[in-house]
Short mmCIF file of C-alpha atoms in Angstrom, two decimals:
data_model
loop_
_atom_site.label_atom_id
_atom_site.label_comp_id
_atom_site.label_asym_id
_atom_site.label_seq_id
_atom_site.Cartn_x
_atom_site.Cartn_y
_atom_site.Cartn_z
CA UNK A 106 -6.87 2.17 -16.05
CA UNK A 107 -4.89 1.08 -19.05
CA UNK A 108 -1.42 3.43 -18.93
CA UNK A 109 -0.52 1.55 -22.41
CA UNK A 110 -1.18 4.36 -24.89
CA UNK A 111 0.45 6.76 -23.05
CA UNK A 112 3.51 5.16 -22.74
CA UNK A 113 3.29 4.41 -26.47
CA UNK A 114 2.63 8.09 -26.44
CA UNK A 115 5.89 9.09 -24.43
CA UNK A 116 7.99 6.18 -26.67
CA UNK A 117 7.16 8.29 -30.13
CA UNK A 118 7.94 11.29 -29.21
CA UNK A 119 10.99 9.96 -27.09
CA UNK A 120 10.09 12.19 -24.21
CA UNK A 121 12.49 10.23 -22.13
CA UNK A 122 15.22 11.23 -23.72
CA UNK A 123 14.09 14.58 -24.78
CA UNK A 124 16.32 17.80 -23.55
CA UNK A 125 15.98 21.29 -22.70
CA UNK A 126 18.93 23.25 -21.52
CA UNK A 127 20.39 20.31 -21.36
CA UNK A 128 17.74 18.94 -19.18
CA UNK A 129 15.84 15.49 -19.53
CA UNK A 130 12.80 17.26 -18.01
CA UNK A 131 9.98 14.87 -18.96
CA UNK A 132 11.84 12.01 -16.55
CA UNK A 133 11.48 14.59 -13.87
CA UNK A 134 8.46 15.85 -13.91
CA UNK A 135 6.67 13.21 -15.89
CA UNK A 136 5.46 11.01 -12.79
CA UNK A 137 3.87 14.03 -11.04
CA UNK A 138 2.31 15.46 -14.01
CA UNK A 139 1.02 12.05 -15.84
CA UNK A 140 0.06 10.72 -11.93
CA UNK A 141 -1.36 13.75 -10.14
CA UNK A 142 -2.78 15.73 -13.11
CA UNK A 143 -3.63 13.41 -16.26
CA UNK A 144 -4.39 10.18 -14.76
CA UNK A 145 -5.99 11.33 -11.91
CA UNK A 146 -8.54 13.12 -14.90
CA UNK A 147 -8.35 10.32 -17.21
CA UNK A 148 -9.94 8.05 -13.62
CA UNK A 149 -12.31 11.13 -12.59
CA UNK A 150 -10.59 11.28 -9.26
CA UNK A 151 -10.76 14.95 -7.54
CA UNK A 152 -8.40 14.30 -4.49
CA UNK A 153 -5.09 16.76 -4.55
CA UNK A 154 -2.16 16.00 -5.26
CA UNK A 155 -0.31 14.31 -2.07
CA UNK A 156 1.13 16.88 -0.21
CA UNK A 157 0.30 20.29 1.83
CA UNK A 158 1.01 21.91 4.85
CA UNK A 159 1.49 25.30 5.76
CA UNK A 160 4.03 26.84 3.23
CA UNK A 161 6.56 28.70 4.58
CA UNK A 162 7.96 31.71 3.26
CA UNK A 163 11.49 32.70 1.77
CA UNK A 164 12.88 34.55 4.66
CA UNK A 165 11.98 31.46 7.59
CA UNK A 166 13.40 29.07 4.47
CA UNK A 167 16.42 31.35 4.51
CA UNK A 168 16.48 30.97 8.93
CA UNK A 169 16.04 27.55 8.76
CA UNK A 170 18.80 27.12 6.55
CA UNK A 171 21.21 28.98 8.45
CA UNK A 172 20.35 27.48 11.19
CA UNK A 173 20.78 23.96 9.93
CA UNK A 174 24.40 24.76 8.56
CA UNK A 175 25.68 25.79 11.84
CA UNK A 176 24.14 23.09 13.99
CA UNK A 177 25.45 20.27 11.83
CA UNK A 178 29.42 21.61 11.35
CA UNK A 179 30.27 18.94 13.21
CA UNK A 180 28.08 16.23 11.10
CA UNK A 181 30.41 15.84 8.49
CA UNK A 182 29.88 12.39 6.02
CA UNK A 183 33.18 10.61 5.56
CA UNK A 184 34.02 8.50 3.13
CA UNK A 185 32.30 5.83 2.66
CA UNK A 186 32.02 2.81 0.02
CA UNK A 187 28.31 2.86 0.28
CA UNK A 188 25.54 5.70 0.78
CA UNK A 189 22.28 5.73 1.20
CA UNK A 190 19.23 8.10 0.77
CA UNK A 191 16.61 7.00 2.78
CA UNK A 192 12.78 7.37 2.29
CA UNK A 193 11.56 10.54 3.84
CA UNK A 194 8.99 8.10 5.66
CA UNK A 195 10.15 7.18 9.05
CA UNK A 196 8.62 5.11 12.38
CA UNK A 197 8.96 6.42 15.40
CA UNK A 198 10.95 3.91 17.70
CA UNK A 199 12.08 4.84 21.16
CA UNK A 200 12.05 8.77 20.61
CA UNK A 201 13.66 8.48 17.23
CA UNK A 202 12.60 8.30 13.65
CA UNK A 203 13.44 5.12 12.39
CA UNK A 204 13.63 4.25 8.30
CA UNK A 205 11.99 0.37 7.02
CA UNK A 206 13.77 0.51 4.26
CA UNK A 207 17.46 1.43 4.22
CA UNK A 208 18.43 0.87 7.72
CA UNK A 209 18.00 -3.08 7.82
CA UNK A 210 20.66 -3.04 4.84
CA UNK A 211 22.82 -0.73 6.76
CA UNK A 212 23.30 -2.23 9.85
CA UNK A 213 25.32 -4.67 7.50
CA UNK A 214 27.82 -2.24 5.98
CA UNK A 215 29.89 0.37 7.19
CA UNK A 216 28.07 3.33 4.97
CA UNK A 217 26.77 7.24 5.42
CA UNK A 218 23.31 7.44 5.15
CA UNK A 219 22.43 11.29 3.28
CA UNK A 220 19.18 12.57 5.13
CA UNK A 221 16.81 14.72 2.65
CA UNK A 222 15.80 17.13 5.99
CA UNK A 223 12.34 19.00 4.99
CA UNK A 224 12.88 22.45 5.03
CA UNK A 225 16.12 22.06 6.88
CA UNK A 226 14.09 20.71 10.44
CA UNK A 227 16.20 18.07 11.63
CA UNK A 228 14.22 15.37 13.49
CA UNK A 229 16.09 12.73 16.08
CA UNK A 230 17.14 9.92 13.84
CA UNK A 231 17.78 6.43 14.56
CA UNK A 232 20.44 5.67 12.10
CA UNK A 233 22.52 2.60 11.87
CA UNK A 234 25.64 4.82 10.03
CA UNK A 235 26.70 8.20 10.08
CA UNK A 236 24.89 10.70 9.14
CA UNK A 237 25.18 12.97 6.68
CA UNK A 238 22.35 15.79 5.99
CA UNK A 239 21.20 17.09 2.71
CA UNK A 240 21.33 20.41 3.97
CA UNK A 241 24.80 20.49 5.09
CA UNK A 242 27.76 21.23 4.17
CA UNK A 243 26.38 23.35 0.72
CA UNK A 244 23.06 24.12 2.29
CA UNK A 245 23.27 27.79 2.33
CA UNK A 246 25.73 28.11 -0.75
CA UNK A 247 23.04 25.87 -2.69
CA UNK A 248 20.22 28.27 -1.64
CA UNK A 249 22.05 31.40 -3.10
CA UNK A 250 23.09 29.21 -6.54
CA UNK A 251 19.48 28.41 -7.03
CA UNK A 252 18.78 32.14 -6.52
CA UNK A 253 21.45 33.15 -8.53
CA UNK A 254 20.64 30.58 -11.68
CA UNK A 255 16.94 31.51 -11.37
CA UNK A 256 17.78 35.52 -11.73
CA UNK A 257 20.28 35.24 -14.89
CA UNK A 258 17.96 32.08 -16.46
CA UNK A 259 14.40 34.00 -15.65
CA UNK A 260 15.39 36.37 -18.31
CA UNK A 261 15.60 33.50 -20.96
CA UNK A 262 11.95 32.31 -19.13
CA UNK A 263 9.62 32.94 -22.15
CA UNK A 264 12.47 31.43 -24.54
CA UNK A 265 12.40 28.11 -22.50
CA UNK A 266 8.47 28.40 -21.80
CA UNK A 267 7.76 28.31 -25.82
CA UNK A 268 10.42 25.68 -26.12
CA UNK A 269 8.11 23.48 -23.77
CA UNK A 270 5.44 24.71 -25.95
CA UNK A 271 7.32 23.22 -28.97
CA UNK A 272 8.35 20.07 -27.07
CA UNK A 273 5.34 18.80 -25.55
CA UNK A 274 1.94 20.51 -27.52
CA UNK A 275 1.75 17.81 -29.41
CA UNK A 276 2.19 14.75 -27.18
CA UNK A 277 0.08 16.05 -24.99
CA UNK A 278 -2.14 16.52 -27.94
CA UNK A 279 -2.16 13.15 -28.64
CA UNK A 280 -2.91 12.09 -24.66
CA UNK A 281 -5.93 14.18 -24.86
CA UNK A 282 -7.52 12.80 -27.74
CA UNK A 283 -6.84 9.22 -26.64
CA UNK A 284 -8.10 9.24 -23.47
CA UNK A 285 -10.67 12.13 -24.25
CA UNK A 286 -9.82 14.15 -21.48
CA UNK A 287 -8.76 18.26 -21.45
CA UNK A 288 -5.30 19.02 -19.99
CA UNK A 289 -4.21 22.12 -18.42
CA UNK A 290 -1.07 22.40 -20.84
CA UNK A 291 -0.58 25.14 -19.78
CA UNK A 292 0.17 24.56 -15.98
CA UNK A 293 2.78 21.93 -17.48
CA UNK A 294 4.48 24.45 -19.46
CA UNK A 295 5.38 26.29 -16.87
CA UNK A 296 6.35 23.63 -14.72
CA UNK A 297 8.40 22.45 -17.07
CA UNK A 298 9.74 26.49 -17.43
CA UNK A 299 10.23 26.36 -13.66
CA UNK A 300 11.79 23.17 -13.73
CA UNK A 301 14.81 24.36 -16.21
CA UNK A 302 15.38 27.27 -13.69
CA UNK A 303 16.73 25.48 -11.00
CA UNK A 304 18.13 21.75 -12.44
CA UNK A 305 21.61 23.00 -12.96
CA UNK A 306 21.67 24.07 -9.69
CA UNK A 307 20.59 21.20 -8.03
CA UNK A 308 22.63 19.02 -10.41
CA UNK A 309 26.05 20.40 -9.37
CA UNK A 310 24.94 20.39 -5.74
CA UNK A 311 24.17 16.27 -6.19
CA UNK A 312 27.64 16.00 -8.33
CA UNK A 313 29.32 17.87 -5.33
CA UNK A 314 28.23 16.12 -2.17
CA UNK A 315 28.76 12.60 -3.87
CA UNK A 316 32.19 13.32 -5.24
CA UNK A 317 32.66 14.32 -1.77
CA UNK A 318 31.29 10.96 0.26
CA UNK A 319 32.99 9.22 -2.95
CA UNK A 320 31.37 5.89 -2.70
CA UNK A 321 31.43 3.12 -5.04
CA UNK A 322 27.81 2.36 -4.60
CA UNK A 323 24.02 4.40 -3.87
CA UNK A 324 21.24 3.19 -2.42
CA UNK A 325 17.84 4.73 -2.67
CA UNK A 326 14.33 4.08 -2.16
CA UNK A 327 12.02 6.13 -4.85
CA UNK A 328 13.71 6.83 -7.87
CA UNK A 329 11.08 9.15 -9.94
CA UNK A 330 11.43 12.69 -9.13
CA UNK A 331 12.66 14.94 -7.23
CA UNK A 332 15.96 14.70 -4.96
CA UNK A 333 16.70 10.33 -5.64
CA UNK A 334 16.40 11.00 -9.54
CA UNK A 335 18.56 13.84 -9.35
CA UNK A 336 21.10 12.01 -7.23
CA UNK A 337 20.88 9.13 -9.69
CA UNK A 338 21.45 10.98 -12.93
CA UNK A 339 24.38 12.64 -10.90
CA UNK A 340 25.76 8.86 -9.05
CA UNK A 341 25.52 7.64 -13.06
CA UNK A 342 27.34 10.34 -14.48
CA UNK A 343 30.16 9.56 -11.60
CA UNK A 344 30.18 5.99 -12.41
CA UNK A 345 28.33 5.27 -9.01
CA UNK A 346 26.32 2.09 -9.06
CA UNK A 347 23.07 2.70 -8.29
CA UNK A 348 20.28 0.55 -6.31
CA UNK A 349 17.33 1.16 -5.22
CA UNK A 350 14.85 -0.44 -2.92
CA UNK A 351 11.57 -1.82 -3.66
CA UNK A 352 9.11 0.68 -1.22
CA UNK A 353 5.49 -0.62 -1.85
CA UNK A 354 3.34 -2.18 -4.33
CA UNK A 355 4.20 -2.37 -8.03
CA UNK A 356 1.79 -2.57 -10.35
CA UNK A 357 0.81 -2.31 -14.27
CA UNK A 358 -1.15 1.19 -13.51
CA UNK A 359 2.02 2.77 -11.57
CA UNK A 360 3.54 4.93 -14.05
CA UNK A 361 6.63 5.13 -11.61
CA UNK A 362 7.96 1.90 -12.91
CA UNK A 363 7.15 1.62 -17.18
CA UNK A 364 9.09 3.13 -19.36
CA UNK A 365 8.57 2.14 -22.74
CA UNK A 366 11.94 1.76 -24.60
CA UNK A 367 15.32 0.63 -25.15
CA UNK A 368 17.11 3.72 -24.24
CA UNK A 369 19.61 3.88 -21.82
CA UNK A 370 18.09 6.33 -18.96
CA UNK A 371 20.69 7.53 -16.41
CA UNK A 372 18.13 9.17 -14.30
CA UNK A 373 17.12 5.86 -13.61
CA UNK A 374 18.83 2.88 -11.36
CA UNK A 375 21.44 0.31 -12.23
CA UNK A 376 19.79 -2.15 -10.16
CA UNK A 377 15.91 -2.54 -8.31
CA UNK A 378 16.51 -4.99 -5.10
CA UNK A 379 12.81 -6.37 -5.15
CA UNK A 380 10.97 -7.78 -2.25
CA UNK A 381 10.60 -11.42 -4.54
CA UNK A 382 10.49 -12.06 -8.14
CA UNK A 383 6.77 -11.81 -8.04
CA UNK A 384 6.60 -8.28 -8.48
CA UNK A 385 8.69 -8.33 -11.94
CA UNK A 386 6.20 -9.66 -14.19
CA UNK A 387 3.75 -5.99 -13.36
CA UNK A 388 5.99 -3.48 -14.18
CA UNK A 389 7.99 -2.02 -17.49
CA UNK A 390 11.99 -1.31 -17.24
CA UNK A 391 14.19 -0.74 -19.82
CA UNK A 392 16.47 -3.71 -19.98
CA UNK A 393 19.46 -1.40 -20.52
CA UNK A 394 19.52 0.96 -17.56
CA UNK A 395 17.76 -1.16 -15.28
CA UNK A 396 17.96 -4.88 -13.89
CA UNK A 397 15.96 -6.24 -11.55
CA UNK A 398 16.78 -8.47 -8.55
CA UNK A 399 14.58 -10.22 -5.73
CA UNK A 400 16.73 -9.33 -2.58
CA UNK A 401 13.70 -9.33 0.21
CA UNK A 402 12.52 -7.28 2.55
CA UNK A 403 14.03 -7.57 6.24
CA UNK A 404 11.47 -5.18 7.95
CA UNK A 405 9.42 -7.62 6.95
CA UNK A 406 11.20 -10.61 8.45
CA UNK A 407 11.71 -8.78 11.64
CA UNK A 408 8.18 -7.56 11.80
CA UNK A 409 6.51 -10.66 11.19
CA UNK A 410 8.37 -12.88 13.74
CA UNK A 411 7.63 -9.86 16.42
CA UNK A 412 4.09 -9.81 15.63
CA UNK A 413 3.04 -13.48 15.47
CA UNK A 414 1.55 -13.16 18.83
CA UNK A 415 -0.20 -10.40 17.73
CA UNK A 416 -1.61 -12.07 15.06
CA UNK A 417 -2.94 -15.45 17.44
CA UNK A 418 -4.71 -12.86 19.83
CA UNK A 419 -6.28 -10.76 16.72
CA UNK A 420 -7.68 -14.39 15.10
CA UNK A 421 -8.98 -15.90 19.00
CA UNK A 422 -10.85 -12.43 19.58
CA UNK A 423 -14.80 -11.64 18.95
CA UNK A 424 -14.31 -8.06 17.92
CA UNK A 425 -12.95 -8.10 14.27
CA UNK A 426 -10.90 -5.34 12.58
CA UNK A 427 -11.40 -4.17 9.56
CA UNK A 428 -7.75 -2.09 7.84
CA UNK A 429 -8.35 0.12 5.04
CA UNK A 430 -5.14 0.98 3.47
CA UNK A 431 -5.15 4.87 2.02
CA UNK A 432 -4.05 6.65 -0.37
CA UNK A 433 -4.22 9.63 -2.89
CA UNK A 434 -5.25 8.69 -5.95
CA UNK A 435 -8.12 6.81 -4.68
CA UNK A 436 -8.27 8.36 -0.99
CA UNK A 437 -12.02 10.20 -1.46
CA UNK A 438 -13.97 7.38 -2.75
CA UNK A 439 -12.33 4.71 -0.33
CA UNK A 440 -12.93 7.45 2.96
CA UNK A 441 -16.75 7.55 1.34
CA UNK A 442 -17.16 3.68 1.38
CA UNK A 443 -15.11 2.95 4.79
CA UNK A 444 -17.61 5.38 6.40
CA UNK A 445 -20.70 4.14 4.75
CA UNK A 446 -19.42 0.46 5.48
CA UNK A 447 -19.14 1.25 8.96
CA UNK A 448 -23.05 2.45 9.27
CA UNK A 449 -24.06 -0.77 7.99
CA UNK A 450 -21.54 -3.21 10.77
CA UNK A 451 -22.21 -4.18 14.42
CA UNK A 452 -19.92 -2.25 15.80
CA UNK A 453 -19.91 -5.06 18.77
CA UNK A 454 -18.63 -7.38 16.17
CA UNK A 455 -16.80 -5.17 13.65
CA UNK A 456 -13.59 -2.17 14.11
CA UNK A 457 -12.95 -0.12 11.20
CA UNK A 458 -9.11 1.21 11.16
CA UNK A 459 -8.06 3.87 8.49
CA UNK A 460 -4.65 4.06 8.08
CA UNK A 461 -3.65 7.40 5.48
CA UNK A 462 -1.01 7.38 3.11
CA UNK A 463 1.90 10.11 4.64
CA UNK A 464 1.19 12.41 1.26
CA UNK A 465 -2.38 12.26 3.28
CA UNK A 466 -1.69 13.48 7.12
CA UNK A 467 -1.66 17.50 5.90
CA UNK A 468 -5.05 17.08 4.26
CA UNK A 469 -7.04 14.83 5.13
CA UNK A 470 -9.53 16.53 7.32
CA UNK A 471 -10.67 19.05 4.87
CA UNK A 472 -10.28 16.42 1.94
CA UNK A 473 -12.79 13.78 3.96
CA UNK A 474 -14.56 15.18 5.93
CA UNK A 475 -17.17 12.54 6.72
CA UNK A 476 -14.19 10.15 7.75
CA UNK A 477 -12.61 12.88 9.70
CA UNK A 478 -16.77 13.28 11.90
CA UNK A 479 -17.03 9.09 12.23
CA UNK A 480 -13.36 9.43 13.57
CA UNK A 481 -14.13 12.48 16.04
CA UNK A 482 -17.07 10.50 16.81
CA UNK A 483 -15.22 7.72 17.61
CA UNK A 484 -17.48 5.51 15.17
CA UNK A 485 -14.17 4.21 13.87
CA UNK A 486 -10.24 5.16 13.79
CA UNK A 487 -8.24 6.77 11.63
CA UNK A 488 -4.29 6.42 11.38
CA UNK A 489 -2.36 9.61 10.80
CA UNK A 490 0.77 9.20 12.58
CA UNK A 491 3.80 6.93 12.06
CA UNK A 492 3.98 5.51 15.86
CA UNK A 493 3.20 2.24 14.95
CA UNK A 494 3.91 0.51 11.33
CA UNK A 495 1.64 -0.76 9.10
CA UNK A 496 2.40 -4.45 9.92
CA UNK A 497 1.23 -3.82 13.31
CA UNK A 498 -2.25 -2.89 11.74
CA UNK A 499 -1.71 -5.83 9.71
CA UNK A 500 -1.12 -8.40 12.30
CA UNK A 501 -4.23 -7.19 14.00
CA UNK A 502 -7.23 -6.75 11.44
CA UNK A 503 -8.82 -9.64 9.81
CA UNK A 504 -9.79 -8.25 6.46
CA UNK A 505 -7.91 -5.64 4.94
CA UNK A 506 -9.38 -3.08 2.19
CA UNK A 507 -6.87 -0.82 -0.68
CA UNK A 508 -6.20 -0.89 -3.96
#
């Protein structure tokens, strides 16, 4: 779909720049709101938003936090001239987790890499440079700040709730009637409510642990949302460079990477290391907070020249695989068609490999169900774990199917 009129949208109201509480909310919430709620409407796609699992509640959030802090006193993060904050997505190699993106720029520099744990459950990780966990040292005193901002700013709730009313009614107005779609404004308001209830918290506790690690320069992988754009705004505000690393595909429909104007935006990076100069021509940065430079990709590299036998054996052999690439936003049609597909192939001739996207592995076997009987059934395979990487899937199929 064509994501032009709602950045023109987002430009005239300057939502990018646009404050509550001293907030810029809409760069925070504005990828999983336009992504997961109005573009997935605008495209007619039903599939969740990526995500799930079982939730867990505030007292075993509370245990696991506790626990966390004491296990890790002795895992403090020195110094360091560089940090990094990896991509939650890791391979498992040799018993631990490793990370594609950060850890082949690592091994270079001496640096502390700052682990976003989920819910405080540390897994082993194969880390090139110390480690230094999210969690630790200000886990538990971050946990009773966020409880303690979100008591004394609840009572200002409705206040902030009709100034998101004010803010964004009419933008989202205007969304509505170009695309001709209904949006649950609603919901948004009261993300955006929620949102203001817990950023000062979570700013300070960024500010904190980098003023702490004090390096010069921060590398991370996904800017838009969530813990990397918080650590951004707070790195920028510091006068820490910031980098991050190209992670997948960019294209003109990902609203991750176009923002449409000339404003300086410190919740985004200084620099984007891209895997070649291809990939600038598809997407939208603001010239003035953002410059773009083709750095490579050295999982690549590495995987490639492991895999090239891989590759001769897959292209010599009768039986022919067939990857389809998952994800999301597209994830219930594609399952549909993969399964169908398969019906119609000799399955002498032809192997049909589904590999999810990670927001998938919670989900997917109530979300597609037919692909979740063929792959019971053993009709054809789906990925869901991170044992092997994608390349390896690569090297071995001879057509590959995504969007």
């Amino acid at each position: 779909m064509n994501i032009d009129r709602i950045l023109d949208i987002e430009n005239k109201y300057q939502l990018y720049t646009d404050e509550i509480e001293g907030a810029a909310y809409w760069m925070f919430l504005r990828f999983g709101i336009l992504q997961y709620q109005i573009i997935k409407d605008i495209v007619g796609n039903k599939t969740s938003i990526a995500g799930g699992g079982r939730k867990k509640s505030v007292i075993s959030k509370a245990a696991n936090r506790i626990y966390a802090s004491l296990l890790n006193l002795k895992t403090r993060g020195a110094h360091s001239d560089i940090a990094f904050l990896p991509h939650s997505r890791r391979i498992l190699t040799s018993g631990k987790f490793r990370e594609i993106y950060t850890d082949g720029f690592a091994e270079e520099y001496k640096a502390v890499s700052i682990i976003d744990s989920n819910d405080f459950e540390h897994i082993p990780i194969a880390s090139p440079c110390p480690v230094f966990y999210y969690d630790f040292p200000y886990g538990m005193k971050n946990f009773i700040r966020k409880r303690l901002t979100y008591r004394t700013i609840r009572k200002k709730r409705q206040r902030i709730y009709n100034e998101a009313v004010q803010h964004l009614s009419q933008p989202l107005k205007d969304i509505a009637d170009a695309y001709g779609i209904t949006i649950d404004c609603e919901s948004i308001y009261e993300q955006t409510a929620g949102f203001i209830t817990y950023y000062q918290a979570e700013h300070e506790h960024c500010t904190e642990l980098l003023r702490k690690i004090n390096p010069k320069v921060l590398v991370i992988v996904v800017h838009y949302g969530g813990l990397p754009m918080f650590m951004c705004e707070a790195a920028r505000k510091l006068g820490i460079k910031v980098i991050e690393l190209q992670h997948g595909t960019m294209h003109t429909e990902h609203i991750g990477y176009h923002y449409r104007t000339d404003e300086k935006l410190i919740q985004l990076p200084d620099f984007i290391f891209t895997f070649s100069d291809y990939w600038h021509d598809f997407i939208e940065m603001p010239c003035s907070s953002t410059k773009l430079i083709a750095a490579g990709f050295p999982y690549y590299e590495e995987q490639k020249a492991l895999l090239k036998d891989t590759m001769a054996k897959a292209k010599s052999q009768s039986l022919k695989f067939i990857l389809f690439i998952s994800q999301g936003t597209v994830g219930n049609e594609l399952s549909k068609f993969a399964v169908e597909l398969n019906r119609k192939l000799d399955p002498k001739r032809f192997r049909i490999i589904y590999k999810l996207h990670s927001g998938e592995r919670n989900t997917w076997r109530e979300q597609y169900r037919s692909l979740a009987a063929a792959h019971d059934e053993g009709r054809l395979e789906v990925i869901y774990n991170t044992e092997n990487s994608i390349y390896q899937y690569f090297a071995l199929s001879s057509v590959q199917v995504g969007v």
